[in-house]
Short mmCIF file of C-alpha atoms and ligand atoms in Angstrom, two decimals:
data_model
loop_
_atom_site.label_atom_id
_atom_site.label_comp_id
_atom_site.label_asym_id
_atom_site.label_seq_id
_atom_site.Cartn_x
_atom_site.Cartn_y
_atom_site.Cartn_z
CA MET A 221 124.63 102.28 32.26
CA ASP A 222 121.48 101.09 34.09
CA SER A 223 118.99 103.47 35.72
CA ILE A 224 116.26 102.84 38.18
CA LEU A 225 112.86 103.96 37.92
CA VAL A 226 110.75 104.56 41.10
CA ILE A 227 107.05 105.57 41.08
CA GLY A 228 106.17 107.09 44.47
CA ASN A 229 103.02 105.26 45.70
CA GLY A 230 103.07 105.20 49.32
CA LEU A 231 102.69 102.56 51.86
CA LEU A 232 105.00 99.58 52.07
CA TYR A 233 104.21 96.28 53.81
CA GLY A 234 106.41 93.03 54.01
CA GLN A 235 109.65 91.67 54.92
CA ILE A 236 113.21 92.36 53.67
CA PRO A 237 115.99 89.95 54.47
CA ILE A 238 119.27 91.70 55.31
CA ALA A 239 122.51 90.41 53.81
CA GLY A 240 125.92 90.06 55.36
CA ALA A 241 127.88 93.23 55.72
CA LYS A 242 129.85 94.31 52.62
CA ASN A 243 132.44 96.21 54.78
CA ALA A 244 132.86 93.26 56.99
CA CYS A 245 133.37 90.92 54.12
CA LEU A 246 135.78 93.16 52.38
CA ALA A 247 138.07 93.01 55.48
CA LEU A 248 137.38 89.24 56.13
CA MET A 249 138.35 88.22 52.65
CA PRO A 250 141.96 89.47 52.71
CA ALA A 251 142.51 87.63 56.05
CA THR A 252 142.95 84.49 53.87
CA LEU A 253 146.31 85.94 53.01
CA LEU A 254 147.50 85.33 56.50
CA SER A 255 147.31 81.61 56.26
CA ASP A 256 147.96 78.64 53.92
CA GLU A 257 144.78 76.79 55.12
CA PRO A 258 141.31 77.39 53.79
CA LEU A 259 139.01 80.23 55.02
CA THR A 260 135.24 79.98 54.42
CA LEU A 261 132.99 82.88 54.65
CA THR A 262 129.25 82.30 54.94
CA ASN A 263 126.38 84.81 54.60
CA ALA A 264 128.57 86.82 52.16
CA PRO A 265 126.70 89.65 50.27
CA ARG A 266 126.46 89.33 46.43
CA LEU A 267 127.89 92.61 45.42
CA SER A 268 130.37 94.12 42.78
CA ASP A 269 132.83 95.25 45.57
CA ILE A 270 132.96 91.59 46.60
CA ARG A 271 133.71 90.48 43.06
CA THR A 272 136.42 93.20 42.81
CA MET A 273 138.04 91.87 46.01
CA THR A 274 137.86 88.46 44.53
CA THR A 275 139.70 89.56 41.40
CA LEU A 276 142.22 91.26 43.43
CA LEU A 277 142.91 88.29 45.66
CA GLN A 278 143.01 85.80 42.70
CA SER A 279 145.65 88.18 41.00
CA LEU A 280 147.82 87.52 43.96
CA GLY A 281 147.47 83.87 43.65
CA ALA A 282 144.79 83.13 45.99
CA GLU A 283 141.95 80.79 45.06
CA VAL A 284 138.47 82.24 45.62
CA THR A 285 135.35 80.26 44.82
CA ALA A 286 131.77 81.58 45.23
CA LEU A 287 129.49 78.79 46.25
CA ALA A 288 125.77 78.56 47.17
CA ASP A 289 124.89 81.24 44.56
CA GLY A 290 127.64 83.69 46.05
CA LYS A 291 126.53 83.40 49.60
CA VAL A 292 129.50 81.36 50.47
CA LEU A 293 133.05 82.14 49.60
CA ALA A 294 135.77 79.65 49.80
CA LEU A 295 139.23 81.16 50.01
CA SER A 296 142.69 79.70 50.01
CA SER A 297 146.03 81.28 49.93
CA HIS A 298 148.30 78.20 49.97
CA ALA A 299 150.31 79.77 47.16
CA ILE A 300 150.65 83.50 46.98
CA ASP A 301 152.82 83.98 43.84
CA ASN A 302 152.25 87.61 43.12
CA HIS A 303 153.11 90.34 45.63
CA ARG A 304 151.95 93.19 43.57
CA ALA A 305 148.42 94.61 43.76
CA ASP A 306 147.89 96.46 40.52
CA TYR A 307 146.31 99.83 40.08
CA ASP A 308 143.91 98.51 37.53
CA ILE A 309 142.11 96.62 40.29
CA VAL A 310 143.02 98.63 43.32
CA ARG A 311 141.66 101.92 41.85
CA LYS A 312 138.24 100.47 41.62
CA MET A 313 137.95 100.01 45.41
CA ARG A 314 139.62 101.71 48.39
CA ALA A 315 139.18 98.61 50.57
CA SER A 316 141.91 97.05 48.31
CA ILE A 317 144.48 98.57 50.51
CA LEU A 318 143.45 95.90 53.06
CA VAL A 319 145.75 93.25 51.40
CA LEU A 320 148.82 95.26 52.34
CA GLY A 321 148.81 94.34 56.10
CA PRO A 322 148.31 90.61 55.63
CA MET A 323 150.69 90.20 52.78
CA LEU A 324 153.41 92.01 54.45
CA ALA A 325 152.95 90.15 57.62
CA ARG A 326 152.99 86.60 55.91
CA GLU A 327 155.24 87.24 53.04
CA GLY A 328 157.47 89.93 54.29
CA HIS A 329 156.88 92.14 51.35
CA ALA A 330 154.33 93.69 49.19
CA VAL A 331 153.62 96.26 46.49
CA VAL A 332 150.13 97.79 46.61
CA SER A 333 148.92 100.67 44.53
CA LEU A 334 147.40 103.61 46.18
CA PRO A 335 143.67 103.14 46.02
CA GLY A 336 140.68 105.17 44.60
CA GLY A 337 137.05 104.54 45.81
CA CYS A 338 134.04 106.75 46.24
CA ALA A 339 134.36 110.40 45.50
CA ILE A 340 133.68 111.56 49.07
CA GLY A 341 136.68 113.50 50.04
CA ALA A 342 140.59 113.13 50.19
CA ARG A 343 140.56 109.82 51.88
CA PRO A 344 144.31 109.17 52.31
CA VAL A 345 145.94 106.03 53.49
CA ASP A 346 148.61 107.59 55.70
CA LEU A 347 147.15 105.89 58.92
CA HIS A 348 147.49 102.38 57.33
CA LEU A 349 151.01 103.11 56.42
CA ARG A 350 151.90 104.60 59.91
CA ALA A 351 150.50 101.45 61.58
CA LEU A 352 152.74 99.14 59.59
CA GLU A 353 155.73 101.58 60.19
CA ALA A 354 154.97 101.12 64.06
CA MET A 355 155.53 97.24 63.47
CA GLY A 356 158.88 97.90 61.72
CA ALA A 357 157.93 98.05 58.15
CA GLU A 358 159.96 100.00 55.69
CA LEU A 359 157.65 101.84 53.22
CA ASP A 360 158.64 103.70 50.02
CA LEU A 361 156.08 105.56 47.98
CA ARG A 362 156.80 105.62 44.31
CA ASP A 363 154.98 105.62 40.96
CA GLY A 364 151.55 105.61 42.76
CA TYR A 365 152.48 102.38 44.70
CA VAL A 366 153.49 101.65 48.27
CA HIS A 367 156.64 99.29 48.21
CA ALA A 368 156.55 97.72 51.75
CA LYS A 369 159.10 95.53 53.48
CA ALA A 370 158.98 93.85 56.80
CA PRO A 371 162.39 93.67 58.81
CA ALA A 372 164.25 90.50 58.96
CA GLY A 373 162.55 87.92 60.91
CA GLY A 374 159.32 89.69 60.19
CA LEU A 375 156.96 92.38 61.57
CA LYS A 376 157.37 93.08 65.28
CA GLY A 377 154.76 94.16 67.75
CA GLY A 378 154.55 97.91 68.55
CA THR A 379 152.21 100.53 69.93
CA ILE A 380 150.00 102.15 67.27
CA ASP A 381 148.08 105.42 68.57
CA PHE A 382 145.77 106.59 65.79
CA PRO A 383 145.34 110.30 65.88
CA ILE A 384 141.80 109.91 64.52
CA VAL A 385 139.57 106.81 64.36
CA SER A 386 139.92 104.80 61.11
CA VAL A 387 138.03 101.58 60.41
CA GLY A 388 140.26 100.48 57.50
CA ALA A 389 143.58 101.39 59.27
CA THR A 390 142.40 99.53 62.40
CA GLU A 391 141.70 96.46 60.25
CA ASN A 392 144.95 96.48 58.44
CA ALA A 393 146.87 96.84 61.67
CA LEU A 394 144.93 94.07 63.38
CA MET A 395 145.46 91.61 60.59
CA ALA A 396 149.28 92.44 60.44
CA ALA A 397 149.58 92.30 64.06
CA THR A 398 148.29 88.78 64.38
CA LEU A 399 151.60 87.39 62.76
CA ALA A 400 154.00 90.03 64.21
CA ARG A 401 156.56 88.96 66.84
CA GLY A 402 155.35 89.99 70.37
CA THR A 403 152.59 92.42 71.54
CA THR A 404 150.82 95.05 69.51
CA VAL A 405 148.62 97.59 71.20
CA ILE A 406 146.16 99.51 68.86
CA LYS A 407 145.17 102.71 70.55
CA ASN A 408 142.21 104.98 69.47
CA ALA A 409 140.99 101.78 67.47
CA ALA A 410 137.73 101.75 65.68
CA ARG A 411 134.85 100.05 67.40
CA GLU A 412 132.63 99.26 64.48
CA PRO A 413 130.99 95.86 64.54
CA GLU A 414 133.00 95.02 61.37
CA ILE A 415 136.16 95.21 63.40
CA VAL A 416 134.59 92.80 66.15
CA ASP A 417 133.49 90.57 63.24
CA LEU A 418 137.12 90.56 61.87
CA ALA A 419 138.61 89.79 65.36
CA GLN A 420 136.24 87.05 65.82
CA CYS A 421 137.17 85.44 62.50
CA LEU A 422 140.97 85.98 63.24
CA ARG A 423 140.43 84.24 66.67
CA ARG A 424 138.83 81.39 64.93
CA MET A 425 142.07 81.07 62.75
CA GLY A 426 144.14 81.11 65.93
CA ALA A 427 144.96 84.75 66.63
CA GLN A 428 145.15 86.09 70.10
CA ILE A 429 143.16 89.39 70.12
CA ASP A 430 141.71 91.16 73.09
CA GLY A 431 139.62 94.32 73.47
CA ASP A 432 137.99 94.59 70.02
CA GLY A 433 134.83 96.65 70.27
CA THR A 434 136.66 98.98 72.54
CA SER A 435 139.15 101.72 71.68
CA GLU A 436 142.19 99.69 72.64
CA ILE A 437 142.82 96.29 71.05
CA THR A 438 145.73 94.09 72.25
CA VAL A 439 147.24 91.49 69.80
CA GLU A 440 149.76 88.82 70.80
CA GLY A 441 151.50 87.61 67.68
CA VAL A 442 151.51 83.99 66.91
CA ASP A 443 153.73 82.00 64.36
CA ARG A 444 151.02 80.86 62.06
CA LEU A 445 147.20 81.05 61.53
CA GLY A 446 145.11 78.08 60.46
CA GLY A 447 141.82 77.73 58.56
CA ALA A 448 138.44 78.74 59.71
CA THR A 449 134.68 79.03 58.81
CA HIS A 450 133.04 82.30 59.71
CA PRO A 451 129.55 83.92 59.19
CA VAL A 452 129.82 87.55 57.99
CA VAL A 453 127.85 89.78 60.52
CA THR A 454 124.61 91.47 59.33
CA ASP A 455 125.03 94.70 57.20
CA ARG A 456 124.04 97.46 59.56
CA ILE A 457 124.00 100.01 56.70
CA GLU A 458 121.79 97.87 54.46
CA LEU A 459 119.57 97.44 57.55
CA GLY A 460 119.30 101.03 58.32
CA THR A 461 118.68 101.89 54.80
CA TYR A 462 115.71 99.38 54.48
CA MET A 463 114.43 100.68 57.93
CA LEU A 464 114.01 104.02 56.32
CA ALA A 465 111.88 102.79 53.55
CA PRO A 466 108.67 102.36 55.56
CA ALA A 467 109.85 105.47 57.61
CA ILE A 468 109.73 107.52 54.26
CA ALA A 469 106.89 105.70 52.41
CA GLY A 470 104.79 104.84 55.37
CA GLY A 471 103.61 101.34 56.20
CA GLU A 472 105.31 98.57 58.25
CA VAL A 473 108.25 96.41 57.10
CA GLU A 474 110.12 93.67 59.06
CA LEU A 475 113.95 93.66 58.60
CA LEU A 476 114.87 90.11 58.76
CA GLY A 477 118.20 89.51 60.56
CA GLY A 478 118.14 93.10 61.99
CA ARG A 479 119.62 93.61 65.38
CA ILE A 480 119.32 96.87 67.49
CA ASP A 481 122.83 96.76 68.82
CA LEU A 482 124.06 97.36 65.28
CA VAL A 483 121.88 100.48 64.81
CA GLY A 484 121.54 101.97 68.33
CA ALA A 485 122.25 105.56 67.67
CA PHE A 486 120.34 105.60 64.36
CA CYS A 487 117.18 104.09 66.24
CA GLU A 488 117.40 107.00 68.67
CA LYS A 489 117.09 109.30 65.95
CA LEU A 490 114.26 107.48 64.32
CA ASP A 491 112.45 107.48 67.52
CA ALA A 492 112.87 111.21 67.95
CA ALA A 493 111.52 111.57 64.38
CA GLY A 494 108.34 109.55 65.29
CA ILE A 495 109.37 106.19 63.68
CA SER A 496 108.59 103.11 65.68
CA VAL A 497 111.17 100.26 65.87
CA GLU A 498 110.28 97.11 67.52
CA GLU A 499 112.35 93.91 68.10
CA THR A 500 110.65 90.81 66.80
CA GLU A 501 111.96 87.18 66.87
CA ALA A 502 113.27 87.35 63.30
CA GLY A 503 114.66 90.85 63.37
CA LEU A 504 113.20 94.56 63.57
CA LYS A 505 109.69 95.84 62.61
CA VAL A 506 109.67 99.51 61.56
CA SER A 507 106.54 101.64 61.09
CA ARG A 508 105.74 105.33 61.06
CA LYS A 509 103.60 106.48 63.90
CA ASN A 510 102.50 109.91 62.46
CA ASP A 511 101.57 111.37 59.20
CA ARG A 512 104.74 113.40 59.01
CA VAL A 513 108.01 112.85 60.81
CA GLN A 514 109.50 115.48 63.08
CA ALA A 515 112.82 117.27 62.21
CA VAL A 516 115.77 115.83 64.02
CA ASP A 517 119.46 117.00 64.17
CA VAL A 518 122.05 114.55 63.20
CA THR A 519 125.84 114.36 63.72
CA THR A 520 127.95 111.61 62.10
CA GLU A 521 130.58 109.85 64.20
CA PRO A 522 132.61 106.76 64.52
CA PHE A 523 130.58 103.79 65.90
CA PRO A 524 128.69 103.74 68.22
CA GLY A 525 127.68 107.22 66.96
CA PHE A 526 125.51 107.89 64.02
CA PRO A 527 127.16 106.24 60.94
CA THR A 528 128.16 108.42 58.02
CA ASP A 529 127.11 105.76 55.71
CA LEU A 530 123.36 106.41 56.66
CA GLN A 531 123.67 110.25 56.53
CA ALA A 532 122.43 110.45 52.97
CA GLN A 533 119.46 108.12 53.60
CA MET A 534 118.52 109.99 56.81
CA MET A 535 118.62 113.18 54.87
CA ALA A 536 116.01 111.71 52.51
CA LEU A 537 113.74 111.08 55.33
CA LEU A 538 114.12 114.62 56.76
CA CYS A 539 113.38 116.38 53.59
CA THR A 540 109.64 115.90 54.37
CA ALA A 541 109.86 116.22 58.09
CA LYS A 542 107.98 119.08 60.07
CA GLY A 543 110.63 121.65 60.73
CA THR A 544 114.24 122.14 60.09
CA SER A 545 116.92 119.53 60.74
CA VAL A 546 120.65 120.19 60.87
CA LEU A 547 122.85 117.32 59.58
CA GLU A 548 126.61 117.61 60.53
CA GLU A 549 129.09 115.45 58.50
CA LYS A 550 132.20 114.86 60.72
CA ILE A 551 133.73 111.92 59.05
CA PHE A 552 134.10 112.86 55.33
CA GLU A 553 134.37 116.28 53.80
CA ASN A 554 132.34 116.62 50.50
CA ARG A 555 129.72 114.02 51.50
CA PHE A 556 126.53 116.14 50.57
CA MET A 557 126.58 115.34 46.92
CA HIS A 558 123.11 113.89 47.20
CA ALA A 559 121.79 117.27 48.43
CA PRO A 560 121.53 118.99 44.92
CA GLU A 561 119.81 115.94 43.57
CA LEU A 562 117.38 115.92 46.36
CA MET A 563 116.69 119.59 45.78
CA ARG A 564 115.84 118.68 42.12
CA MET A 565 112.93 116.71 43.66
CA GLY A 566 111.83 119.83 45.53
CA ALA A 567 113.80 119.48 48.80
CA ARG A 568 114.84 122.69 50.64
CA ILE A 569 118.48 122.12 51.59
CA ASP A 570 121.22 124.59 52.53
CA VAL A 571 124.69 123.29 52.54
CA GLN A 572 127.41 125.23 54.30
CA GLY A 573 130.76 123.25 54.53
CA GLY A 574 130.11 120.08 56.54
CA THR A 575 126.69 121.15 57.67
CA ALA A 576 123.30 120.88 55.78
CA SER A 577 120.14 122.48 57.02
CA VAL A 578 117.05 120.76 55.76
CA SER A 579 113.80 122.51 55.86
CA GLY A 580 111.06 119.97 55.60
CA VAL A 581 108.57 120.20 52.65
CA GLU A 582 105.08 118.38 52.64
CA ARG A 583 106.02 116.33 49.56
CA LEU A 584 108.87 115.68 47.13
CA LYS A 585 108.17 115.43 43.41
CA GLY A 586 109.73 112.91 41.18
CA ALA A 587 112.63 114.09 38.83
CA PRO A 588 115.55 112.60 36.92
CA VAL A 589 118.44 112.49 39.24
CA MET A 590 122.06 111.40 39.30
CA ALA A 591 123.58 108.95 41.58
CA THR A 592 127.01 110.27 42.71
CA ASP A 593 128.19 107.56 45.19
CA LEU A 594 127.06 104.52 46.74
CA ARG A 595 124.92 105.78 49.72
CA ALA A 596 123.80 108.86 47.73
CA SER A 597 122.26 106.52 45.12
CA VAL A 598 120.05 104.72 47.56
CA SER A 599 119.01 107.98 49.29
CA LEU A 600 117.63 108.99 45.96
CA ILE A 601 115.75 105.65 45.66
CA LEU A 602 114.26 106.17 49.17
CA ALA A 603 113.27 109.75 48.33
CA GLY A 604 111.73 108.42 45.19
CA LEU A 605 109.45 105.92 47.19
CA ALA A 606 107.32 108.76 48.63
CA ALA A 607 107.67 111.38 45.93
CA GLU A 608 104.93 112.30 43.74
CA GLY A 609 105.31 110.80 40.25
CA GLU A 610 108.43 109.22 38.52
CA THR A 611 111.90 109.48 39.74
CA LEU A 612 114.66 108.31 37.47
CA VAL A 613 117.97 107.58 39.17
CA ASN A 614 120.71 107.60 36.61
CA ARG A 615 124.15 105.93 36.81
CA VAL A 616 123.27 103.30 39.42
CA TYR A 617 126.60 101.27 38.96
CA HIS A 618 127.63 102.75 42.42
CA LEU A 619 124.48 101.15 43.93
CA ASP A 620 125.40 97.71 42.74
CA ARG A 621 128.68 98.01 44.82
CA GLY A 622 126.78 98.10 47.92
CA TYR A 623 123.17 96.72 47.52
CA GLU A 624 122.09 93.49 46.24
CA ARG A 625 118.77 93.21 44.35
CA VAL A 626 117.51 96.53 45.60
CA GLU A 627 114.56 96.40 43.26
CA GLU A 628 113.42 93.01 44.27
CA LYS A 629 113.65 93.64 47.89
CA LEU A 630 111.58 96.85 47.87
CA SER A 631 109.07 95.62 45.24
CA ALA A 632 108.38 92.72 47.46
CA CYS A 633 106.96 95.17 49.94
CA GLY A 634 104.88 96.79 47.33
CA ALA A 635 107.08 99.55 45.96
CA ARG A 636 106.84 100.33 42.12
CA ILE A 637 110.46 100.20 41.23
CA GLU A 638 112.30 98.76 38.19
CA ARG A 639 115.69 98.63 36.80
CA ILE A 640 116.09 100.12 33.26
CA ARG A 641 118.85 98.11 31.69
CA VAL A 642 121.02 99.98 29.22
CA SER A 643 123.28 97.84 27.14
C1 UD1 B 4 135.12 102.52 56.12
C2 UD1 B 4 133.89 102.04 55.40
C3 UD1 B 4 133.06 103.29 54.78
C4 UD1 B 4 132.79 104.25 56.01
C5 UD1 B 4 133.99 104.52 56.86
C6 UD1 B 4 133.60 105.38 57.97
C7 UD1 B 4 134.81 99.96 54.49
C8 UD1 B 4 135.13 99.08 53.19
N1 UD1 B 4 134.37 101.20 54.18
O1 UD1 B 4 135.82 103.24 55.20
O2 UD1 B 4 131.82 102.70 54.15
O3 UD1 B 4 132.13 105.26 55.30
O4 UD1 B 4 134.69 103.45 57.18
O5 UD1 B 4 132.81 104.64 58.85
O6 UD1 B 4 134.89 99.46 55.57
N2 UD1 B 4 141.63 108.67 56.96
C9 UD1 B 4 142.88 109.34 57.04
N3 UD1 B 4 144.02 108.61 56.79
C10 UD1 B 4 143.81 107.17 56.64
C11 UD1 B 4 142.56 106.67 56.70
C12 UD1 B 4 141.49 107.45 56.91
O7 UD1 B 4 143.01 110.49 57.11
O8 UD1 B 4 144.79 106.61 56.39
C13 UD1 B 4 140.41 109.60 57.35
C14 UD1 B 4 139.42 109.37 56.23
O9 UD1 B 4 139.68 110.47 55.22
C15 UD1 B 4 138.11 109.82 56.97
C16 UD1 B 4 138.38 109.05 58.25
O10 UD1 B 4 139.71 109.06 58.51
O11 UD1 B 4 138.08 111.18 57.15
C17 UD1 B 4 137.59 107.87 58.60
O12 UD1 B 4 138.01 107.01 57.52
P1 UD1 B 4 138.00 105.36 57.68
O13 UD1 B 4 137.31 105.06 58.89
O14 UD1 B 4 139.49 105.07 57.53
O15 UD1 B 4 137.22 104.94 56.51
P2 UD1 B 4 137.34 103.72 55.63
O16 UD1 B 4 137.96 102.54 56.35
O17 UD1 B 4 137.99 104.11 54.35
#
């Protein structure tokens, strides 16, 4: 398993291009299952999660071809010949459950393994299933699989009222509703930019959707969807992650393709900490105003609140802040696995349930650390950028699920970082 070696050496200067959003792309790809015409996604990120979704769709009979060095994905589902999403693929990635809604809507039946994914809490799929039931689906859970059947004549529109906000369940419901008979209303829908991106793509395919980006989405079902070409929205989590690189190490970095509207709540916290964010023609420019940042309190929330997927990276910044910061994790239980690793680097963190108190120290010290999940991995790399000496981040396969060419992007700005390949 590869490791990443970071030697903390201070200031970073340069530009980092931000890729298309992994989480948007993982929802857009299964949309191919809704139509027999081609779907082309541009600005796709080149990540192992995208390759896993490719394998899953191919196993169902879809054609998926990566063009332009993987930045364009040409998808076609003119012949779905398998309706079973196997455990061997699904267990690698939770987003695999997103094939359920589209398959059920177009084909009337599907069998999908219950997913695995990051080890950050229980993460059930009950809300996905409830949404499909509200459209008339009959579901049977046996042998670790969901066996789903649409009523005769196909799914029918219904009202879905989610008890909590779920990005994935909103996406599954949205895709299924595009081909359901009649009107579907999704209440307490997720408002994430990835939902808006999916709705835009589905509209390009001929779907009738209103209200995406708000907490109530209305879908008028249509008989069929056609083909489309759609650019994947910028990855706001990759954006926020790299915004933290100059914030932690010092210097000034321009994030190409960055947009404030994607990271509003995050920017407010950066500002409070003493980090300057400026809009430029090409994106966002980030620099640190003071020697040490100020402590800030952070609570993770569904969009437009502070994203849980930036909590670990923000903690890395706050480890060296002046004062004590309180981080509250409200989306996932068990999402502070990076804290003990940061403590190996000299951070002072006290975790009590879903709350972490971080008392800033002047400087972290490099250490061998273990990456436990995707965002935790990158938080350790960020911490290593400003730590004294060498930080060796082990088990970085998680990182490759969500960040393309992290070593290249950071070293282009002057970071001393290299991948140590272990065959
Ligand atoms: C998506 C993102 C992930 C991000 C998360 C929250 C993708 C591929 N992943 O994950 O990076 O961290 O949104 O912003 O887009 N829940 C249930 N039952 C369900 C579904 C969810 O109880 O059926 C709970 C979860 O355990 C969690 C909360 O709802 O506590 C929110 O999860 P959700 O928004 O569904 O996350 P994902 O879509 O899996």
